[in-house]
mmCIF file with all atom_site columns, C-alpha atoms in Angstrom:
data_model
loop_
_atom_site.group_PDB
_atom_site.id
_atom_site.type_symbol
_atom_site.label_atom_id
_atom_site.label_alt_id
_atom_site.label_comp_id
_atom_site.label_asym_id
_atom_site.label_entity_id
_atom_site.label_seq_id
_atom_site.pdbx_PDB_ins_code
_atom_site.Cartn_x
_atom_site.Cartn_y
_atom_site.Cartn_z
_atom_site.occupancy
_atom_site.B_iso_or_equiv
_atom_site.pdbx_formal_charge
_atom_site.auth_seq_id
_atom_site.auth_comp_id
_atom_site.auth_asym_id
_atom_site.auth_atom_id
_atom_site.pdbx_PDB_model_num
ATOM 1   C CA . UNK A 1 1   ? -23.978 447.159 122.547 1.00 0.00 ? 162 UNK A CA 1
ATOM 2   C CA . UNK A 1 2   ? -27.714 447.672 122.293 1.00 0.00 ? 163 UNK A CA 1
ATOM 3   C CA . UNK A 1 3   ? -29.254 449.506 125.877 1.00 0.00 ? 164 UNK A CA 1
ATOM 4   C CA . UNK A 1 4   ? -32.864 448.357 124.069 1.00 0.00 ? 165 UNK A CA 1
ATOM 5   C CA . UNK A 1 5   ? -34.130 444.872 125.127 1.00 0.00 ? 166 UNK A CA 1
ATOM 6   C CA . UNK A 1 6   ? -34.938 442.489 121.706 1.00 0.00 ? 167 UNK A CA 1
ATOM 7   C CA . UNK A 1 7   ? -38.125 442.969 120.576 1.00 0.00 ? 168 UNK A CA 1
ATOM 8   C CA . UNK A 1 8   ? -39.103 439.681 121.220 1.00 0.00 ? 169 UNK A CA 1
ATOM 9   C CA . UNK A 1 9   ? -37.831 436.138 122.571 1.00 0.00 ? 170 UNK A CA 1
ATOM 10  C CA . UNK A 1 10  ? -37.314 434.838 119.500 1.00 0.00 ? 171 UNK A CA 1
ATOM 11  C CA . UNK A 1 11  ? -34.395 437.561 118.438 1.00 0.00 ? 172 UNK A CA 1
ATOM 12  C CA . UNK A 1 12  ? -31.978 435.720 119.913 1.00 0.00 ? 173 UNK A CA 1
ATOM 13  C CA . UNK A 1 13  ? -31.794 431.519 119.149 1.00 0.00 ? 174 UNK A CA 1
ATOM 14  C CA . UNK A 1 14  ? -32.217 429.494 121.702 1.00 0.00 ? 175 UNK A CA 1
ATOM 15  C CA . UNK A 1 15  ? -29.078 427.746 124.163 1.00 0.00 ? 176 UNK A CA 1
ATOM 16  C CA . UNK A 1 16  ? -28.588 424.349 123.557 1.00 0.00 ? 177 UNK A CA 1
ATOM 17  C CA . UNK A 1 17  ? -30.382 422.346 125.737 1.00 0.00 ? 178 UNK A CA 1
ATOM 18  C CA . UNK A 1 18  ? -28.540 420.932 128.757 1.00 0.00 ? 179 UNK A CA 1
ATOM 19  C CA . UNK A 1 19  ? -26.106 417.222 128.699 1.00 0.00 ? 180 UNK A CA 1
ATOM 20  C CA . UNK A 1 20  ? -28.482 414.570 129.825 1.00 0.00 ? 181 UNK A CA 1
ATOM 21  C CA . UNK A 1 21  ? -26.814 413.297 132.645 1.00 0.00 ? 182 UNK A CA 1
ATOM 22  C CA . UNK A 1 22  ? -28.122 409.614 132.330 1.00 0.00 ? 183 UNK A CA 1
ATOM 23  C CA . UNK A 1 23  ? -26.550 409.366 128.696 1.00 0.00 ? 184 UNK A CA 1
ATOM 24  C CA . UNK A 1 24  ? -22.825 408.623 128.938 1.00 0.00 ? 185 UNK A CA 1
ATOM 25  C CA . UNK A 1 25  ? -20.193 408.625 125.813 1.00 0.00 ? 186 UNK A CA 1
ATOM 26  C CA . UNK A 1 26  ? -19.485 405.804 124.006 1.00 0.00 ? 187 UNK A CA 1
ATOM 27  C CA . UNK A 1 27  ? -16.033 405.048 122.891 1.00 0.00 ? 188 UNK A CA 1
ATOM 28  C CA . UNK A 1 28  ? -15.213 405.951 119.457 1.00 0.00 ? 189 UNK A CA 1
ATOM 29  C CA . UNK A 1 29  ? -12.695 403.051 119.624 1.00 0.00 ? 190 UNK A CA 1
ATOM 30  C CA . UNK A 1 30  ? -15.781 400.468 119.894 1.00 0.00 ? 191 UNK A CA 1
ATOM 31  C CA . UNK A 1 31  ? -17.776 402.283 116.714 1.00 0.00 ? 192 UNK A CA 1
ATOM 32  C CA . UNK A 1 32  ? -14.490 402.584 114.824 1.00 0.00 ? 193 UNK A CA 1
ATOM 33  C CA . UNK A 1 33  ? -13.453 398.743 115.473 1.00 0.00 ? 194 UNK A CA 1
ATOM 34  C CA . UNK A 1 34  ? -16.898 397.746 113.703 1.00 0.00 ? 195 UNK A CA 1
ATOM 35  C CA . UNK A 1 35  ? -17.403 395.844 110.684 1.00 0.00 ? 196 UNK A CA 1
ATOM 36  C CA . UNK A 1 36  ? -20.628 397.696 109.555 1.00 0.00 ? 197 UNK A CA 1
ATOM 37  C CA . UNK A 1 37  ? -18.287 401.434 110.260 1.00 0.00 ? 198 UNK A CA 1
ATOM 38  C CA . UNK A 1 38  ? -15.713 399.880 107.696 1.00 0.00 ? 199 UNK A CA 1
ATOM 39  C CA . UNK A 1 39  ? -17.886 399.060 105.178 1.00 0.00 ? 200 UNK A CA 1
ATOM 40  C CA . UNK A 1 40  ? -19.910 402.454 105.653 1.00 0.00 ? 201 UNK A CA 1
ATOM 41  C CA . UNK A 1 41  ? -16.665 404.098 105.224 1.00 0.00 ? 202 UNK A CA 1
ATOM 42  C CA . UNK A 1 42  ? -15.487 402.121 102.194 1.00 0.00 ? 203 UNK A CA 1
ATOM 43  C CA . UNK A 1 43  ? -18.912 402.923 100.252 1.00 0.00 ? 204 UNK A CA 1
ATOM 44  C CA . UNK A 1 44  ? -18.929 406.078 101.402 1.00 0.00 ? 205 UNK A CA 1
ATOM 45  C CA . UNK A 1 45  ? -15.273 406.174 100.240 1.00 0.00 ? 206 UNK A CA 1
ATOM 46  C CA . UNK A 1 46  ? -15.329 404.492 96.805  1.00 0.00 ? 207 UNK A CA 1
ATOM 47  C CA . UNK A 1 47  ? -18.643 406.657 95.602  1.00 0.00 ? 208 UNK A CA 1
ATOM 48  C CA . UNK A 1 48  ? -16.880 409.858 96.786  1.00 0.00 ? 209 UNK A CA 1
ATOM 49  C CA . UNK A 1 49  ? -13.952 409.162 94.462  1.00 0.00 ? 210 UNK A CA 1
ATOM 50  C CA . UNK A 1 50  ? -16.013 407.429 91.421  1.00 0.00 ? 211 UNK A CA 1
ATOM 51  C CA . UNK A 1 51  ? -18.040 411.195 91.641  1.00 0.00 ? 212 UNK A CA 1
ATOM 52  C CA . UNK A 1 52  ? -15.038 413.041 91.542  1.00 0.00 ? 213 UNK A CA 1
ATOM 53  C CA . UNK A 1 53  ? -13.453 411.527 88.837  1.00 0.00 ? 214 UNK A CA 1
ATOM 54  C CA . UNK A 1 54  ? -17.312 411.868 86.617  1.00 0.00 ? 215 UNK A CA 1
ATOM 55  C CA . UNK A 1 55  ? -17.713 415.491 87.797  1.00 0.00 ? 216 UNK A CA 1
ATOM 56  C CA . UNK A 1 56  ? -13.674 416.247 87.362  1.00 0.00 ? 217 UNK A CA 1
ATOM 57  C CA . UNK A 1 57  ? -13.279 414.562 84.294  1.00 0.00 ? 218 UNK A CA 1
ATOM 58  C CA . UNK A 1 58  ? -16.395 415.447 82.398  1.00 0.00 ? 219 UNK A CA 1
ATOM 59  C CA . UNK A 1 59  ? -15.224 419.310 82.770  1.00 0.00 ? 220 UNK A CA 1
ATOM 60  C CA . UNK A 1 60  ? -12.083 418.688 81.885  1.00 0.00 ? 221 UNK A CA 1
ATOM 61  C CA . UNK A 1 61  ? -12.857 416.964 78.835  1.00 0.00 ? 222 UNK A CA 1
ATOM 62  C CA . UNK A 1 62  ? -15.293 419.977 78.189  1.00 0.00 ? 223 UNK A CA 1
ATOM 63  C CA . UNK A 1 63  ? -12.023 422.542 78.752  1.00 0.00 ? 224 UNK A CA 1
ATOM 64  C CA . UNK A 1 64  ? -9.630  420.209 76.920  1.00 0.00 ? 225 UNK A CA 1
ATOM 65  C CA . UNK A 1 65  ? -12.079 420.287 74.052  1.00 0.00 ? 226 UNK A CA 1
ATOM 66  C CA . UNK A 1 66  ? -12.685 423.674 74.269  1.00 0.00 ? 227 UNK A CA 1
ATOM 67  C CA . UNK A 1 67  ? -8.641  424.511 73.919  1.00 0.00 ? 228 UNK A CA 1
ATOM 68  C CA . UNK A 1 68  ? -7.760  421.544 71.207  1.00 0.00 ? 229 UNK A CA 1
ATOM 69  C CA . UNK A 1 69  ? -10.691 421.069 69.526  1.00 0.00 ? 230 UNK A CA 1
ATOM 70  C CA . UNK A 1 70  ? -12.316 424.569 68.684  1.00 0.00 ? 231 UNK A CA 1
ATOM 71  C CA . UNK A 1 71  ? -13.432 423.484 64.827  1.00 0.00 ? 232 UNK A CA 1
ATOM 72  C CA . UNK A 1 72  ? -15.283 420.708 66.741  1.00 0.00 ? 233 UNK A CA 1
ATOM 73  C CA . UNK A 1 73  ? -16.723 423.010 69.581  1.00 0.00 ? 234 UNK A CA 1
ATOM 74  C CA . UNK A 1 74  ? -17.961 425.706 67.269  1.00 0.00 ? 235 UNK A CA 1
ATOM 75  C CA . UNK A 1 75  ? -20.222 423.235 65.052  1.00 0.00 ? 236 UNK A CA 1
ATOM 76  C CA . UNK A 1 76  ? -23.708 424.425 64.888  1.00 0.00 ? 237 UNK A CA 1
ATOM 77  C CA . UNK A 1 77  ? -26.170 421.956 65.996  1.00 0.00 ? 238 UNK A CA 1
ATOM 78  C CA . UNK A 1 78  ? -29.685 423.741 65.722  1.00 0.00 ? 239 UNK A CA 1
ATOM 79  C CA . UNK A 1 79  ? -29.578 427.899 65.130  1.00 0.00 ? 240 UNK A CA 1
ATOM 80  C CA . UNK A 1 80  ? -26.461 429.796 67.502  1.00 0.00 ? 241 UNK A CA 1
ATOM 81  C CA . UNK A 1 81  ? -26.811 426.006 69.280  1.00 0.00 ? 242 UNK A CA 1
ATOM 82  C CA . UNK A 1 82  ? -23.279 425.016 69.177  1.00 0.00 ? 243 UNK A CA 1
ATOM 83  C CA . UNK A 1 83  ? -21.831 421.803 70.544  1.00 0.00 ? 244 UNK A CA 1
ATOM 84  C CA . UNK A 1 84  ? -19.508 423.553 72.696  1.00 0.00 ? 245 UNK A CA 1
ATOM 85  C CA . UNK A 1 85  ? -22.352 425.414 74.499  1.00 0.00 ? 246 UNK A CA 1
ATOM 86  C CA . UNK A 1 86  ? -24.601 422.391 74.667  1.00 0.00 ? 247 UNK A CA 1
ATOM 87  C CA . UNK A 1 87  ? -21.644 420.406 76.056  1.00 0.00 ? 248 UNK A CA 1
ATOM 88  C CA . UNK A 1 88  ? -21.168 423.502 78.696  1.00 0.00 ? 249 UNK A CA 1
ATOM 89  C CA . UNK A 1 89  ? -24.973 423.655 79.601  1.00 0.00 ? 250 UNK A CA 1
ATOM 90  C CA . UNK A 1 90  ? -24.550 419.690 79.704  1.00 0.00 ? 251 UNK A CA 1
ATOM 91  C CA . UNK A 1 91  ? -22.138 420.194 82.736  1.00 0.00 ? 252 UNK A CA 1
ATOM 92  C CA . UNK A 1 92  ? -24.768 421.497 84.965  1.00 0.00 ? 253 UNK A CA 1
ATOM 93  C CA . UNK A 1 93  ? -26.779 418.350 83.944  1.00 0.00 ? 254 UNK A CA 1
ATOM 94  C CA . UNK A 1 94  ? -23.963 415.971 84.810  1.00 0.00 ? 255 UNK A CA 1
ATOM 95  C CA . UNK A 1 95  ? -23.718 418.060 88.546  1.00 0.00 ? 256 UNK A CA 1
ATOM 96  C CA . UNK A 1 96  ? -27.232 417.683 88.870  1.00 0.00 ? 257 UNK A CA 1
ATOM 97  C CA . UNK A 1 97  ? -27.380 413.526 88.323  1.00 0.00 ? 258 UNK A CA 1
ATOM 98  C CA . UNK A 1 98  ? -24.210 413.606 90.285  1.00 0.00 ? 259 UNK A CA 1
ATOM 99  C CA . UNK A 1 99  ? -25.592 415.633 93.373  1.00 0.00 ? 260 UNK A CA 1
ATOM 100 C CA . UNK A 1 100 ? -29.194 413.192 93.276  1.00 0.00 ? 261 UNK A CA 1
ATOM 101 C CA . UNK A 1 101 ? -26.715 410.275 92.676  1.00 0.00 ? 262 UNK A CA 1
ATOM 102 C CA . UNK A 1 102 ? -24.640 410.898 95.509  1.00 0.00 ? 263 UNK A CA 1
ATOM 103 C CA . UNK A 1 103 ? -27.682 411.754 97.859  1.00 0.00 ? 264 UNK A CA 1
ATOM 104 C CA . UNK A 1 104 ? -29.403 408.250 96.335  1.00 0.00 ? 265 UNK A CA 1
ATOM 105 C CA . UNK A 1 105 ? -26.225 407.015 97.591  1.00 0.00 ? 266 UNK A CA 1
ATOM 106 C CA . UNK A 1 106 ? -26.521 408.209 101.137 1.00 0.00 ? 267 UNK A CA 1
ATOM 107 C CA . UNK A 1 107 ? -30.166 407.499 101.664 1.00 0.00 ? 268 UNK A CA 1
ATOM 108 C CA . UNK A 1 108 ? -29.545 403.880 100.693 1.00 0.00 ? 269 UNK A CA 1
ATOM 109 C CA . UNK A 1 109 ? -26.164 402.912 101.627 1.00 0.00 ? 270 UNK A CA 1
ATOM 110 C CA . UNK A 1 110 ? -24.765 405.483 104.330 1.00 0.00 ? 271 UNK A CA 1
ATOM 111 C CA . UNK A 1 111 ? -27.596 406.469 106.363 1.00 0.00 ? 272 UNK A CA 1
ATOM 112 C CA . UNK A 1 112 ? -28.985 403.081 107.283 1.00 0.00 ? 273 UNK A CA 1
ATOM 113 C CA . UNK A 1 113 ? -25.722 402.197 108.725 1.00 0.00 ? 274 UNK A CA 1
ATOM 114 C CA . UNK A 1 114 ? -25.553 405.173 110.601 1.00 0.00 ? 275 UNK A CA 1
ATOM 115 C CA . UNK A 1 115 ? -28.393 404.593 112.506 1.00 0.00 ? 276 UNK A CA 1
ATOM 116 C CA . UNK A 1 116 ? -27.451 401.266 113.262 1.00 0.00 ? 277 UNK A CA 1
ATOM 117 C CA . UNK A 1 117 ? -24.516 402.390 114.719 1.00 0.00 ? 278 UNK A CA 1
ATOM 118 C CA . UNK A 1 118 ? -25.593 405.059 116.453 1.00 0.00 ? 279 UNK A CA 1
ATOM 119 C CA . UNK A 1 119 ? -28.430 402.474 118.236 1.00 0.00 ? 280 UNK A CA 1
ATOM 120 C CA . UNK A 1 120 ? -25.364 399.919 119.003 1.00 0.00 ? 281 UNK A CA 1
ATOM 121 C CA . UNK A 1 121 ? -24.157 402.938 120.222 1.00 0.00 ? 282 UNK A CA 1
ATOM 122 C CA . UNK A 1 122 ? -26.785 403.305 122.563 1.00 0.00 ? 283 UNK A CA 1
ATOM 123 C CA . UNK A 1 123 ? -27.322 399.971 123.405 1.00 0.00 ? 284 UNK A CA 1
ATOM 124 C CA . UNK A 1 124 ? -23.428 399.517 124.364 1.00 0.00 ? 285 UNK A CA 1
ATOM 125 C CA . UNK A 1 125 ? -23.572 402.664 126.523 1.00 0.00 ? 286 UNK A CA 1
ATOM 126 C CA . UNK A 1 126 ? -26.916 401.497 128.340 1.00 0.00 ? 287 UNK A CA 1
ATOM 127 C CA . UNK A 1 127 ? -25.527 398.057 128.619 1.00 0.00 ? 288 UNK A CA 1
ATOM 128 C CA . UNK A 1 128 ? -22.366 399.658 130.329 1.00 0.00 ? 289 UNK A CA 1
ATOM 129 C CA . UNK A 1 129 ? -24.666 402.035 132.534 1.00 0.00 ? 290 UNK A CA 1
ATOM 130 C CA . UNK A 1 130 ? -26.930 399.103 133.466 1.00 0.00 ? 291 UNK A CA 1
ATOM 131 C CA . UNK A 1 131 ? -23.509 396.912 135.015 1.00 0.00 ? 292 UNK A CA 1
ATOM 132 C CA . UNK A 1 132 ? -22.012 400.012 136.372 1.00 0.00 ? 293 UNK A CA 1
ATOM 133 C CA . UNK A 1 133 ? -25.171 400.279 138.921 1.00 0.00 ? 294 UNK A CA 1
ATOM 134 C CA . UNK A 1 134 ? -25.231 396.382 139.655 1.00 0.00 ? 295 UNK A CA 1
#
């Protein structure tokens, strides 16, 4: 341990700021019981495993092809080109539309939802606030 001060405030982050104590929990039960939470979670769900399969199968096809099909892989396409490495430099391609894909995905479908939630969230916990004082 250090007997120097920090050189400045900023060395060390800053503590999280203190619970608000007008803002109670909501319960998860109440979110997890909603319609719009099951369907967020079944998109979220079925896209998750549609990418894996793409991203999963398309490099194992590429390995497969690579093992069993080696006359195939080593064609020349244009100069040293060969399909094999075009296929391989295709696999960061098919990450790439995958990742913007998935965060398309999220923007659109996910996020939306969540913020709904998260306001019924609110509004449910304000609601109960607002009866507990009556």
């Amino acid at each position: 341990m250090s007997l120097h001060s920090p050189p400045n405030d900023s060395f060390y982050p800053h503590p999280p700021p203190p619970p608000q104590p007008d803002v109670e929990p909501v319960s998860p039960q109440s979110i997890h019981n909603s319609p719009e939470f099951h369907s967020m979670r079944s998109a979220y769900r079925s896209f998750g495993i549609a990418a894996t399969l793409v991203s999963v199968g398309g490099f194992l096809t590429y390995v497969l092809m690579s093992s069993f099909a080696p006359g195939l892989m080593n064609q020349s396409l244009i100069g040293h080109l060969t399909i094999g490495l075009t296929l391989g430099l295709g696999q960061f391609v098919l990450m790439g539309v995958t990742i913007w894909l998935y965060v398309r995905h999220m923007h659109r479908r996910i996020d939306p939802a969540t913020h709904r939630l998260r306001a019924q969230a609110r509004h449910i916990a304000s609601s109960e606030r607002r009866s507990r004082t009556w």
